[in-house]
Amino acid sequence: MKITDSILWVGVHDHAIDLFEGQYAVPNGMSYNSYVILDEKCAVMDTVDARFAGEWLEKASAALGDREPDYLIIQHVEPDHSGSILRFLEKYPKVTLAATSKAFPMLKNFYGVDPEARVELKADTVLALGSRSLHFIPAPMVHWPEVTLTYDDRDRVLFSADAFGKFGAWDTEEPWTDEARRYYIGIVGKFGAPVQALLKKAAGLDIAAVCPLHGPVLKEDLGTYLALYDVWSAYRPEEKGVLIAYTSVYGHTRAAAELLKDRLAAKGQKVRLMDLARSDPAEAVAEAFRYDRLVLASTSYNGGVFPRMRQFAEELAEHGFQNRKVGIVENGSWAPCAAKTLREKLEGCKNLTWAEPQVTIRSALDRDSREALEALAASLAE
Ligand SMILES: Cc1cc2nc3c(=O)[nH]c(=O)nc-3n(C[C@H](O)[C@H](O)[C@H](O)COP(=O)(O)O)c2cc1C
Ligand SMILES: [Fe+2]
Ligand SMILES: [Fe+2]
């Protein structure tokens, strides 16, 4: 598939995968992108997951025709991209491997690959291919420490490694934003500062297309994608709205969450209600990042908080959740303790404002707890 007259996509679509990176549900599969650049010299951008080595190698060879590749550029050593490197080196033993200094020891540890023909990519490296040169933007921790992005100065293409990727194989039609958000928050979300640094560098480039390692090639509305990445990596809310995330054993906390939702909706607020036990965990975290307000409603459980809620709060903290207004509704039959536990879990999160009042339900809703929920709705809607 042609991206430009001399850049070809040679990636694969994986519809057999159940969980990406061992935990993320990907109902529409996953794409591992790879590209061939044909010029006086030829470069192959990354490989694909080892399970697709054969299919990928056929596509890459077909794109190269009777040419030998001069460079194999490894932008990211994570196995979903480097997994077919040995098969490639078997077929093209004379290729020069190009990667950052942090990538080479990883390639040795993963695959025993330790080539003499190598170029160590740095911020000032220029690989002249003929009519174009490739420039590199090392992006440590835009997923892993060895990552680099690549810019083609003739076709004005930014090869963006894991950045601007998404869940879902792109041979299946679906909107970009929801699955890109879930992917970004889940996989890169913790590393907002390096992404901000990268966006500043990218702002100085004239970009006609972004070629990520997952998801579709982006050619139109590039400003929209860049703006979303800026919002996500700066931990700013994407839109006004309230996520009410709840857990419930017997249904009383659910009733409280539903009542709060109704009261907020009556005040004209956008609300999303999620039962954490029945929702995709990564989607729940992504939704918390999407909106400017969050309510955690949970049963007390063994002196703490219900397991799925505990995990949710831990994941929020781990992903750098911040800059939001948060309300808490707890339920307990003898010693309610969910709220205290949740506050402790979120202690390290920067710039959280607690919405008052904190609501305590003792087993089932009563007049007091209904009134407290009404007051919480009013303070959230302010
Ligand atoms: C295994 C288990 C542990 C619990 N631990 C506590 C607890 O430590 N403190 C407490 O007050 N209630 C505890 N409860 C009771 C529930 O928190 C309480 O009944 C609550 O009202 C349930 O709300 P729900 O109707 O939304 O499930 C526990 C319940 C279960 C099933
Ligand atoms: Fe990655
Ligand atoms: Fe990846």
Tab-separated table of N, CA, C and O in Angstrom, residues 2 25 40 46 81 100 103-104 108 118 136 157 160 199 224 231 237 249 253 257 287 331 334:
chain	number	residue	atom	x	y	z
A	2	LYS	N	0.561	2.181	-0.913
A	2	LYS	CA	1.391	3.386	-1.044
A	2	LYS	C	0.964	4.481	-0.070
A	2	LYS	O	-0.214	4.846	-0.022
A	25	ALA	N	-7.923	-5.464	26.265
A	25	ALA	CA	-8.847	-6.088	25.320
A	25	ALA	C	-8.828	-5.287	24.019
A	25	ALA	O	-8.889	-4.054	24.043
A	40	GLU	N	17.496	6.186	-3.539
A	40	GLU	CA	18.761	5.610	-4.016
A	40	GLU	C	19.230	4.541	-3.031
A	40	GLU	O	19.769	3.511	-3.417
A	46	ASP	N	11.160	-0.525	11.040
A	46	ASP	CA	10.673	-1.471	12.044
A	46	ASP	C	10.206	-2.790	11.430
A	46	ASP	O	10.025	-2.910	10.225
A	81	HIS	N	7.124	-4.866	17.724
A	81	HIS	CA	7.735	-4.210	16.558
A	81	HIS	C	9.071	-4.817	16.145
A	81	HIS	O	9.422	-4.764	14.981
A	100	THR	N	18.845	3.601	18.371
A	100	THR	CA	19.527	4.442	19.367
A	100	THR	C	20.493	3.600	20.197
A	100	THR	O	20.442	2.362	20.181
A	103	ALA	N	18.905	1.116	22.340
A	103	ALA	CA	18.209	0.018	21.665
A	103	ALA	C	19.128	-1.186	21.446
A	103	ALA	O	18.683	-2.336	21.552
A	104	PHE	N	20.419	-0.925	21.151
A	104	PHE	CA	21.292	-2.046	20.776
A	104	PHE	C	21.444	-3.101	21.875
A	104	PHE	O	21.328	-4.307	21.592
A	108	LYS	N	20.314	-7.114	21.683
A	108	LYS	CA	21.210	-8.217	22.043
A	108	LYS	C	20.529	-9.114	23.086
A	108	LYS	O	20.548	-10.341	22.980
A	118	ARG	N	26.222	-1.130	11.884
A	118	ARG	CA	25.201	-0.421	12.654
A	118	ARG	C	25.408	1.092	12.584
A	118	ARG	O	26.515	1.570	12.373
A	136	PHE	N	16.259	12.269	13.050
A	136	PHE	CA	15.764	11.473	14.183
A	136	PHE	C	15.439	12.340	15.386
A	136	PHE	O	16.106	13.340	15.652
A	157	VAL	N	7.105	13.282	6.086
A	157	VAL	CA	6.417	12.239	6.847
A	157	VAL	C	7.102	12.071	8.206
A	157	VAL	O	8.326	11.974	8.279
A	160	SER	N	6.170	7.947	13.737
A	160	SER	CA	5.976	8.402	15.122
A	160	SER	C	6.085	7.291	16.170
A	160	SER	O	5.696	7.506	17.317
A	199	LEU	N	6.090	16.851	21.564
A	199	LEU	CA	5.162	17.704	20.813
A	199	LEU	C	5.807	19.056	20.496
A	199	LEU	O	5.590	19.624	19.424
A	224	THR	N	-5.946	18.247	14.793
A	224	THR	CA	-6.848	17.643	15.778
A	224	THR	C	-6.113	16.592	16.608
A	224	THR	O	-6.245	16.540	17.828
A	231	VAL	N	-3.569	17.743	25.000
A	231	VAL	CA	-4.506	17.688	26.144
A	231	VAL	C	-4.184	16.481	27.023
A	231	VAL	O	-4.048	16.592	28.248
A	237	PRO	N	-8.385	17.982	31.254
A	237	PRO	CA	-9.604	17.290	30.843
A	237	PRO	C	-9.892	17.583	29.370
A	237	PRO	O	-9.630	18.680	28.893
A	249	VAL	N	-22.259	-4.609	45.588
A	249	VAL	CA	-22.506	-6.044	45.774
A	249	VAL	C	-24.009	-6.317	45.709
A	249	VAL	O	-24.468	-7.165	44.949
A	253	THR	N	-25.357	0.734	46.416
A	253	THR	CA	-24.415	1.750	45.922
A	253	THR	C	-24.748	2.087	44.468
A	253	THR	O	-24.648	3.242	44.052
A	257	ALA	N	-25.527	5.696	42.856
A	257	ALA	CA	-24.849	6.204	41.658
A	257	ALA	C	-25.866	6.631	40.605
A	257	ALA	O	-25.711	7.672	39.947
A	287	GLU	N	-11.779	7.073	30.499
A	287	GLU	CA	-12.932	7.951	30.697
A	287	GLU	C	-12.705	8.921	31.855
A	287	GLU	O	-13.135	10.076	31.811
A	331	ASN	N	-20.296	3.230	50.980
A	331	ASN	CA	-21.376	2.474	51.600
A	331	ASN	C	-20.752	1.444	52.534
A	331	ASN	O	-19.695	0.870	52.213
A	334	TRP	N	-21.340	-1.776	58.734
A	334	TRP	CA	-20.946	-1.675	60.145
A	334	TRP	C	-19.825	-0.660	60.387
A	334	TRP	O	-19.856	0.050	61.377
